[in-house]
Steps between C-alpha positions, in 0.01 A plus 500: 500500500474245784304181421176462703550343843870586528493867603621628839146541636361166381617305807343760729176490300487118529553520878228763537255290294576193714451700821169641375381151402569374854392804705207625289387228256230571244168356630383209280161663431671819381726300273195316361319831445801628304509184289125526434529868406785420261296220343193721450696758303526263203145373500187631334333550837361844577659649812225649716641788704385582851248782451361517854601365841298577812822478705632815332460768767325258739713616793361853475135395513463213747631156586501207263188338648325418172593312188755636256366592156721517191430558131728409210446637148633465148299674230137388524584189701584453865437323826367630833581319824405515866752346740398401852782383727443250781712272716488215245589712195325746276176469307514659155165577336498664160348568162667484160405759236371451239266261681507137395601153607870521571790302640662699781841396627588643841879508488688523826666273751234232446364548145142391436266522201128575533221550246305824471128473424322650195505842670877477553468452877746280691627433851798325653557418867817444702728715283836515679638831625764652274516615140234380258376566150205384289501353150150509351409327174165615363408440137811559291646745752752428777550765769787490748480739794785681666627334816365630831565377853246362745 
């Protein structure tokens, strides 16, 4: 058996990896999303899956004139968001379920933390275009949403 890194195809593989790194590098935000996803797998956070996205099938109905609506769920808990895109970034308005005062971290290119009111409502302005996720801490529960792209 040939030791790792000394086989006939290893030099070719190294050259191909180097070429890919130069010609098609991994975007930093995608790399950060992968690191964050890897980190979440070992935590006690509840992963809230995307249960609804108003962009699904939007091309068959009409243009994307209005805000985007998305819902994330895990068991009885979840978070609903409305995303309105403008020239200076997106506005994310949402509600955490179960309702209650919560810390909501908007994770993306420019992470920011906001506080939800007693009804679980929150908003965040100037969210940068690109992938983002939410981490919501309400009571003893921490929800982390799937990543979606603005």
